[in-house]
Amino acid sequence: MNMLRLLAVLLTAALAVPAAAAPMLIAATPIAGAPTGASAFVIRYRSTGVRGGGIETTGVVVVPSGPAPAGGRDVVAWEHGTSGIADACAPSVNDWLYDSIAGLSAMLAHGYVVVATDYEGLGSRGPHPYLIGTSAARSVVDAVRAVRELKAAQTSARYVVWGQSQGGHAALWTGQLAGRYAPELQLMGVAAAAPPTDLTANLSGNSNAGVRALLTAFTAESWHESYGIPLSTITRPLGSDLIRRLAMNCVTLDGFKLRTKIGLMRLIGQLRGVDLAASPPWARLMAANSVAPVRLSAPVLIAQGGKDVIVAPGVTRSFVEKLCRTGQPLRFITVTDGDHITIAKRTAAATIDWIADRFAAKPAPSDCARL
């Protein structure tokens, strides 16, 4: 079976998940610190886990003040970038929460409700399925379902998904699963900044040894817990111990702690010469959780920085070109000197304008002809 056919089979299986039954919202607790003119809540809601069973997931909802328009407020589902895989890394429990949402104040000024899932297993029971597409997509869509039950939000059934890095991967997967998983909702657009799309290239081919080691630690520990793959398939016992310890660290807006950097140097040595793609179970899962270049029912926007050392610009461009060949309406924004960390914020104004046009039902622009 060739790779595209394998991805299609896996995607079809994922799409077969039945729509969730109400109620989805378990609890909503007001929290402080929201931008002026808005209120915020931590929510707990029901979703479907990586193994297919019912789970409880957490997230944050930010609601603009004032009366909702006729038909309800439209929703932007924000998907955060890599913060880690330990519970302490969940955005909803950190003081950098609001700063991590690109364009938050501007979205509230447009009157949108912003819902930001923590994803499965971050701040809630169970391992976090890092870069596992079906799990992320379900967490996102079910957060939108849950916020519709929050009286303070008064939302419509229309939403756009927007994510950065890990969240860009989640956004694209959401775009592929949403129509079948939640037919009662109307997905208007999919925006992804610096999305990992080809996990074999993104995880194995990264030229920055430190970045490769940290992403390997997060992915290996998460997939070990989620899929049951022994860490011994990629590294020696010392390397397995380093992976577990590094995976307990969080990525914040302030960077990494010194002990993380020391551990990274040690893990770099342990992983020297290791090729994840050469190990059959890891290769299969990297392929299964990559984003298939298939046309979506909603327009797409992808943003990429030219100096991104985490998600290679060439990998993203290759994905964009493949997606264009499907006839997908696609806006492609490139920032020549853009890096990985700031790309969503640097392109926030253009992305929010694009989101506004999607809610206004304007014709979707496409940059495919110039690529």
GROMACS .gro file of C-alpha atoms in nm:
model
  371
    1MET     CA    1   0.000   0.000   0.000
    2ASN     CA    2   0.153   0.334  -0.100
    3MET     CA    3   0.182   0.615   0.154
    4LEU     CA    4  -0.102   0.834   0.025
    5ARG     CA    5  -0.339   0.537   0.022
    6LEU     CA    6  -0.233   0.446   0.378
    7LEU     CA    7  -0.302   0.803   0.493
    8ALA     CA    8  -0.640   0.800   0.320
    9VAL     CA    9  -0.739   0.474   0.495
   10LEU     CA   10  -0.632   0.610   0.833
   11LEU     CA   11  -0.812   0.937   0.774
   12THR     CA   12  -1.130   0.758   0.671
   13ALA     CA   13  -1.119   0.554   0.991
   14ALA     CA   14  -1.073   0.870   1.196
   15LEU     CA   15  -1.366   1.039   1.024
   16ALA     CA   16  -1.593   0.751   1.117
   17VAL     CA   17  -1.605   0.867   1.481
   18PRO     CA   18  -1.971   0.947   1.557
   19ALA     CA   19  -2.082   1.298   1.655
   20ALA     CA   20  -2.079   1.365   2.027
   21ALA     CA   21  -2.397   1.364   2.233
   22ALA     CA   22  -2.484   1.670   2.442
   23PRO     CA   23  -2.411   1.790   2.699
   24MET     CA   24  -2.042   1.847   2.636
   25LEU     CA   25  -1.968   2.116   2.895
   26ILE     CA   26  -1.892   1.979   3.241
   27ALA     CA   27  -1.797   2.300   3.424
   28ALA     CA   28  -1.696   2.660   3.357
   29THR     CA   29  -1.502   2.860   3.619
   30PRO     CA   30  -1.441   3.235   3.581
   31ILE     CA   31  -1.074   3.336   3.586
   32ALA     CA   32  -0.896   3.670   3.612
   33GLY     CA   33  -0.660   3.845   3.370
   34ALA     CA   34  -0.872   3.862   3.056
   35PRO     CA   35  -0.813   4.158   2.824
   36THR     CA   36  -1.008   4.474   2.903
   37GLY     CA   37  -1.366   4.441   2.792
   38ALA     CA   38  -1.376   4.062   2.811
   39SER     CA   39  -1.433   3.780   3.058
   40ALA     CA   40  -1.265   3.441   3.071
   41PHE     CA   41  -1.345   3.093   3.195
   42VAL     CA   42  -1.156   2.770   3.242
   43ILE     CA   43  -1.375   2.493   3.107
   44ARG     CA   44  -1.386   2.119   3.155
   45TYR     CA   45  -1.559   1.934   2.875
   46ARG     CA   46  -1.614   1.590   2.728
   47SER     CA   47  -1.423   1.465   2.427
   48THR     CA   48  -1.308   1.145   2.258
   49GLY     CA   49  -0.959   1.022   2.346
   50VAL     CA   50  -0.680   0.883   2.134
   51ARG     CA   51  -0.799   0.529   2.213
   52GLY     CA   52  -1.159   0.612   2.119
   53GLY     CA   53  -1.313   0.630   2.468
   54GLY     CA   54  -1.475   0.922   2.646
   55ILE     CA   55  -1.239   1.160   2.826
   56GLU     CA   56  -1.243   1.491   3.010
   57THR     CA   57  -1.043   1.777   2.861
   58THR     CA   58  -0.972   2.134   2.968
   59GLY     CA   59  -0.939   2.470   2.799
   60VAL     CA   60  -1.009   2.841   2.823
   61VAL     CA   61  -1.288   3.053   2.676
   62VAL     CA   62  -1.256   3.431   2.636
   63VAL     CA   63  -1.579   3.622   2.570
   64PRO     CA   64  -1.611   3.986   2.458
   65SER     CA   65  -1.836   4.210   2.666
   66GLY     CA   66  -2.166   4.345   2.541
   67PRO     CA   67  -2.470   4.185   2.385
   68ALA     CA   68  -2.423   3.911   2.128
   69PRO     CA   69  -2.542   3.983   1.772
   70ALA     CA   70  -2.847   3.816   1.627
   71GLY     CA   71  -2.752   3.458   1.554
   72GLY     CA   72  -2.480   3.452   1.818
   73ARG     CA   73  -2.108   3.526   1.831
   74ASP     CA   74  -1.879   3.350   1.587
   75VAL     CA   75  -1.598   3.141   1.735
   76VAL     CA   76  -1.225   3.123   1.675
   77ALA     CA   77  -1.072   2.801   1.810
   78TRP     CA   78  -0.708   2.876   1.893
   79GLU     CA   79  -0.465   2.582   1.901
   80HIS     CA   80  -0.148   2.650   2.096
   81GLY     CA   81   0.204   2.556   1.994
   82THR     CA   82   0.426   2.311   2.177
   83SER     CA   83   0.428   2.382   2.550
   84GLY     CA   84   0.526   2.033   2.668
   85ILE     CA   85   0.348   1.709   2.749
   86ALA     CA   86   0.327   1.731   3.131
   87ASP     CA   87   0.014   1.861   3.309
   88ALA     CA   88   0.205   2.166   3.435
   89CYS     CA   89   0.253   2.272   3.071
   90ALA     CA   90  -0.120   2.327   3.002
   91PRO     CA   91  -0.179   2.689   2.900
   92SER     CA   92  -0.491   2.713   3.119
   93VAL     CA   93  -0.283   2.680   3.437
   94ASN     CA   94  -0.007   2.924   3.340
   95ASP     CA   95   0.015   3.301   3.370
   96TRP     CA   96   0.137   3.328   3.009
   97LEU     CA   97  -0.197   3.199   2.881
   98TYR     CA   98  -0.330   3.522   2.730
   99ASP     CA   99   0.006   3.628   2.584
  100SER     CA  100   0.030   3.296   2.403
  101ILE     CA  101  -0.287   3.354   2.197
  102ALA     CA  102  -0.191   3.549   1.886
  103GLY     CA  103  -0.415   3.847   1.811
  104LEU     CA  104  -0.640   3.787   2.112
  105SER     CA  105  -0.742   4.150   2.168
  106ALA     CA  106  -0.808   4.202   1.797
  107MET     CA  107  -1.028   3.893   1.779
  108LEU     CA  108  -1.228   4.011   2.080
  109ALA     CA  109  -1.265   4.354   1.917
  110HIS     CA  110  -1.421   4.176   1.618
  111GLY     CA  111  -1.672   4.023   1.858
  112TYR     CA  112  -1.542   3.665   1.836
  113VAL     CA  113  -1.548   3.419   2.121
  114VAL     CA  114  -1.202   3.261   2.150
  115VAL     CA  115  -1.181   2.906   2.280
  116ALA     CA  116  -0.839   2.755   2.342
  117THR     CA  117  -0.817   2.386   2.421
  118ASP     CA  118  -0.530   2.249   2.629
  119TYR     CA  119  -0.559   1.927   2.419
  120GLU     CA  120  -0.613   1.579   2.555
  121GLY     CA  121  -0.400   1.491   2.858
  122LEU     CA  122  -0.265   1.840   2.928
  123GLY     CA  123  -0.410   1.948   3.261
  124SER     CA  124  -0.639   1.646   3.255
  125ARG     CA  125  -0.613   1.273   3.312
  126GLY     CA  126  -0.400   1.058   3.084
  127PRO     CA  127  -0.095   1.112   2.865
  128HIS     CA  128  -0.092   1.399   2.618
  129PRO     CA  129  -0.097   1.255   2.262
  130TYR     CA  130   0.159   1.498   2.121
  131LEU     CA  131   0.126   1.549   1.742
  132ILE     CA  132  -0.138   1.277   1.719
  133GLY     CA  133  -0.378   1.431   1.470
  134THR     CA  134  -0.712   1.265   1.552
  135SER     CA  135  -0.680   1.338   1.924
  136ALA     CA  136  -0.598   1.705   1.867
  137ALA     CA  137  -0.880   1.754   1.618
  138ARG     CA  138  -1.137   1.602   1.852
  139SER     CA  139  -1.018   1.818   2.141
  140VAL     CA  140  -1.057   2.129   1.925
  141VAL     CA  141  -1.399   2.049   1.783
  142ASP     CA  142  -1.540   1.933   2.116
  143ALA     CA  143  -1.420   2.258   2.278
  144VAL     CA  144  -1.629   2.445   2.019
  145ARG     CA  145  -1.922   2.219   2.100
  146ALA     CA  146  -1.877   2.282   2.472
  147VAL     CA  147  -1.861   2.661   2.440
  148ARG     CA  148  -2.199   2.657   2.266
  149GLU     CA  149  -2.340   2.538   2.601
  150LEU     CA  150  -2.178   2.825   2.794
  151LYS     CA  151  -2.457   3.081   2.844
  152ALA     CA  152  -2.215   3.372   2.880
  153ALA     CA  153  -2.070   3.301   2.533
  154GLN     CA  154  -2.390   3.293   2.324
  155THR     CA  155  -2.215   3.153   2.018
  156SER     CA  156  -2.328   3.071   1.668
  157ALA     CA  157  -2.256   2.738   1.500
  158ARG     CA  158  -1.983   2.900   1.285
  159TYR     CA  159  -1.615   2.874   1.368
  160VAL     CA  160  -1.263   2.911   1.231
  161VAL     CA  161  -0.961   2.719   1.360
  162TRP     CA  162  -0.622   2.889   1.394
  163GLY     CA  163  -0.306   2.738   1.537
  164GLN     CA  164   0.071   2.775   1.552
  165SER     CA  165   0.334   2.500   1.533
  166GLN     CA  166   0.179   2.199   1.708
  167GLY     CA  167  -0.142   2.399   1.688
  168GLY     CA  168  -0.099   2.443   1.313
  169HIS     CA  169  -0.076   2.065   1.281
  170ALA     CA  170  -0.391   2.041   1.496
  171ALA     CA  171  -0.571   2.302   1.283
  172LEU     CA  172  -0.506   2.117   0.958
  173TRP     CA  173  -0.615   1.786   1.111
  174THR     CA  174  -0.927   1.959   1.244
  175GLY     CA  175  -1.001   2.083   0.894
  176GLN     CA  176  -0.990   1.727   0.765
  177LEU     CA  177  -1.201   1.566   1.039
  178ALA     CA  178  -1.449   1.837   1.136
  179GLY     CA  179  -1.713   1.790   0.868
  180ARG     CA  180  -1.781   1.428   0.958
  181TYR     CA  181  -1.703   1.452   1.329
  182ALA     CA  182  -1.925   1.754   1.397
  183PRO     CA  183  -2.170   1.804   1.109
  184GLU     CA  184  -2.385   2.032   1.325
  185LEU     CA  185  -2.108   2.296   1.324
  186GLN     CA  186  -2.001   2.508   1.026
  187LEU     CA  187  -1.625   2.532   0.974
  188MET     CA  188  -1.554   2.856   0.786
  189GLY     CA  189  -1.175   2.844   0.757
  190VAL     CA  190  -0.850   2.682   0.867
  191ALA     CA  191  -0.543   2.892   0.951
  192ALA     CA  192  -0.207   2.733   1.036
  193ALA     CA  193   0.119   2.909   1.121
  194ALA     CA  194   0.439   2.705   1.081
  195PRO     CA  195   0.256   2.371   1.088
  196PRO     CA  196   0.450   2.043   1.102
  197THR     CA  197   0.296   1.857   0.810
  198ASP     CA  198   0.547   1.583   0.720
  199LEU     CA  199   0.647   1.445   1.060
  200THR     CA  200   0.921   1.228   0.915
  201ALA     CA  201   1.089   1.537   0.772
  202ASN     CA  202   1.000   1.764   1.063
  203LEU     CA  203   1.113   1.527   1.340
  204SER     CA  204   1.399   1.341   1.174
  205GLY     CA  205   1.533   1.597   0.931
  206ASN     CA  206   1.565   1.902   1.157
  207SER     CA  207   1.914   2.046   1.122
  208ASN     CA  208   1.916   2.191   1.476
  209ALA     CA  209   2.037   1.908   1.702
  210GLY     CA  210   1.893   2.063   2.019
  211VAL     CA  211   1.550   2.115   1.866
  212ARG     CA  212   1.554   1.764   1.724
  213ALA     CA  213   1.643   1.617   2.065
  214LEU     CA  214   1.369   1.806   2.251
  215LEU     CA  215   1.100   1.724   1.994
  216THR     CA  216   1.217   1.362   1.999
  217ALA     CA  217   1.183   1.356   2.378
  218PHE     CA  218   0.828   1.495   2.368
  219THR     CA  219   0.721   1.270   2.081
  220ALA     CA  220   0.890   0.953   2.203
  221GLU     CA  221   0.757   0.975   2.559
  222SER     CA  222   0.409   1.072   2.440
  223TRP     CA  223   0.388   0.796   2.179
  224HIS     CA  224   0.538   0.546   2.424
  225GLU     CA  225   0.248   0.626   2.659
  226SER     CA  226  -0.019   0.660   2.390
  227TYR     CA  227   0.077   0.370   2.162
  228GLY     CA  228   0.286   0.150   2.392
  229ILE     CA  229   0.605   0.162   2.182
  230PRO     CA  230   0.915   0.083   2.392
  231LEU     CA  231   1.171   0.365   2.405
  232SER     CA  232   1.436   0.094   2.366
  233THR     CA  233   1.345   0.082   1.995
  234ILE     CA  234   1.526   0.413   1.942
  235THR     CA  235   1.778   0.458   2.222
  236ARG     CA  236   1.982   0.290   2.495
  237PRO     CA  237   1.866   0.280   2.862
  238LEU     CA  238   2.047   0.605   2.947
  239GLY     CA  239   1.876   0.776   2.656
  240SER     CA  240   1.536   0.644   2.768
  241ASP     CA  241   1.590   0.796   3.113
  242LEU     CA  242   1.692   1.130   2.960
  243ILE     CA  243   1.384   1.127   2.736
  244ARG     CA  244   1.154   1.076   3.034
  245ARG     CA  245   1.318   1.353   3.237
  246LEU     CA  246   1.327   1.603   2.950
  247ALA     CA  247   0.965   1.529   2.864
  248MET     CA  248   0.861   1.662   3.206
  249ASN     CA  249   0.989   2.011   3.120
  250CYS     CA  250   0.771   2.284   2.975
  251VAL     CA  251   0.836   2.527   2.695
  252THR     CA  252   0.733   2.880   2.800
  253LEU     CA  253   0.746   3.224   2.646
  254ASP     CA  254   1.068   3.273   2.845
  255GLY     CA  255   1.248   2.970   2.698
  256PHE     CA  256   1.399   2.670   2.875
  257LYS     CA  257   1.557   2.627   3.215
  258LEU     CA  258   1.930   2.556   3.234
  259ARG     CA  259   1.884   2.196   3.347
  260THR     CA  260   1.680   2.136   3.033
  261LYS     CA  261   1.964   2.262   2.816
  262ILE     CA  262   2.213   2.037   2.996
  263GLY     CA  263   1.981   1.741   2.949
  264LEU     CA  264   1.943   1.831   2.583
  265MET     CA  265   2.320   1.817   2.533
  266ARG     CA  266   2.328   1.470   2.686
  267LEU     CA  267   2.035   1.350   2.478
  268ILE     CA  268   2.193   1.488   2.162
  269GLY     CA  269   2.484   1.252   2.226
  270GLN     CA  270   2.252   0.958   2.293
  271LEU     CA  271   2.055   1.020   1.972
  272ARG     CA  272   2.354   1.077   1.747
  273GLY     CA  273   2.306   0.854   1.446
  274VAL     CA  274   1.951   0.755   1.547
  275ASP     CA  275   1.699   0.774   1.262
  276LEU     CA  276   1.336   0.754   1.378
  277ALA     CA  277   1.225   0.687   1.024
  278ALA     CA  278   1.441   0.372   1.015
  279SER     CA  279   1.241   0.213   1.300
  280PRO     CA  280   0.924   0.056   1.154
  281PRO     CA  281   0.679   0.141   1.436
  282TRP     CA  282   0.794   0.501   1.455
  283ALA     CA  283   0.801   0.540   1.077
  284ARG     CA  284   0.444   0.411   1.046
  285LEU     CA  285   0.316   0.646   1.314
  286MET     CA  286   0.498   0.948   1.176
  287ALA     CA  287   0.333   0.878   0.840
  288ALA     CA  288  -0.009   0.821   1.000
  289ASN     CA  289   0.006   1.149   1.193
  290SER     CA  290   0.141   1.360   0.909
  291VAL     CA  291  -0.109   1.587   0.737
  292ALA     CA  292  -0.240   1.441   0.412
  293PRO     CA  293  -0.249   1.699   0.128
  294VAL     CA  294  -0.621   1.658   0.060
  295ARG     CA  295  -0.868   1.931  -0.030
  296LEU     CA  296  -1.077   2.061   0.260
  297SER     CA  297  -1.433   2.188   0.256
  298ALA     CA  298  -1.313   2.521   0.401
  299PRO     CA  299  -1.054   2.772   0.275
  300VAL     CA  300  -0.700   2.746   0.415
  301LEU     CA  301  -0.437   2.999   0.520
  302ILE     CA  302  -0.080   2.891   0.593
  303ALA     CA  303   0.191   3.123   0.729
  304GLN     CA  304   0.561   3.034   0.734
  305GLY     CA  305   0.877   3.213   0.839
  306GLY     CA  306   1.179   3.194   0.612
  307LYS     CA  307   1.422   3.158   0.905
  308ASP     CA  308   1.228   2.894   1.095
  309VAL     CA  309   1.476   2.639   1.240
  310ILE     CA  310   1.204   2.415   1.387
  311VAL     CA  311   0.964   2.366   1.096
  312ALA     CA  312   1.170   2.382   0.779
  313PRO     CA  313   1.030   2.634   0.527
  314GLY     CA  314   1.096   2.392   0.241
  315VAL     CA  315   0.882   2.121   0.400
  316THR     CA  316   0.592   2.362   0.445
  317ARG     CA  317   0.622   2.493   0.090
  318SER     CA  318   0.621   2.138  -0.048
  319PHE     CA  319   0.298   2.068   0.142
  320VAL     CA  320   0.144   2.392   0.018
  321GLU     CA  321   0.228   2.305  -0.344
  322LYS     CA  322   0.072   1.959  -0.305
  323LEU     CA  323  -0.239   2.110  -0.148
  324CYS     CA  324  -0.265   2.361  -0.432
  325ARG     CA  325  -0.268   2.077  -0.683
  326THR     CA  326  -0.593   1.951  -0.524
  327GLY     CA  327  -0.767   2.277  -0.613
  328GLN     CA  328  -0.770   2.394  -0.252
  329PRO     CA  329  -0.831   2.772  -0.208
  330LEU     CA  330  -0.514   2.861  -0.018
  331ARG     CA  331  -0.365   3.185   0.111
  332PHE     CA  332   0.010   3.143   0.165
  333ILE     CA  333   0.186   3.410   0.369
  334THR     CA  334   0.565   3.403   0.391
  335VAL     CA  335   0.778   3.625   0.614
  336THR     CA  336   1.132   3.623   0.481
  337ASP     CA  337   1.300   3.690   0.816
  338GLY     CA  338   1.029   3.523   1.022
  339ASP     CA  339   1.117   3.270   1.292
  340HIS     CA  340   0.914   2.989   1.442
  341ILE     CA  341   0.819   3.145   1.774
  342THR     CA  342   0.677   3.475   1.648
  343ILE     CA  343   0.528   3.381   1.310
  344ALA     CA  344   0.163   3.370   1.428
  345LYS     CA  345   0.188   3.709   1.599
  346ARG     CA  346   0.371   3.865   1.305
  347THR     CA  347   0.100   3.751   1.067
  348ALA     CA  348  -0.191   3.801   1.309
  349ALA     CA  349  -0.331   4.115   1.145
  350ALA     CA  350  -0.344   3.952   0.801
  351THR     CA  351  -0.483   3.629   0.945
  352ILE     CA  352  -0.758   3.805   1.141
  353ASP     CA  353  -0.857   4.004   0.831
  354TRP     CA  354  -0.876   3.672   0.644
  355ILE     CA  355  -1.087   3.524   0.926
  356ALA     CA  356  -1.324   3.823   0.912
  357ASP     CA  357  -1.368   3.767   0.539
  358ARG     CA  358  -1.450   3.402   0.597
  359PHE     CA  359  -1.725   3.492   0.845
  360ALA     CA  360  -1.846   3.754   0.597
  361ALA     CA  361  -1.876   3.477   0.334
  362LYS     CA  362  -1.647   3.661   0.091
  363PRO     CA  363  -1.481   3.463  -0.192
  364ALA     CA  364  -1.167   3.294  -0.063
  365PRO     CA  365  -0.841   3.422  -0.211
  366SER     CA  366  -0.576   3.181  -0.337
  367ASP     CA  367  -0.205   3.227  -0.392
  368CYS     CA  368  -0.162   2.895  -0.571
  369ALA     CA  369  -0.122   3.052  -0.915
  370ARG     CA  370   0.195   3.235  -0.808
  371LEU     CA  371   0.368   2.939  -0.643
   0.00000   0.00000   0.00000
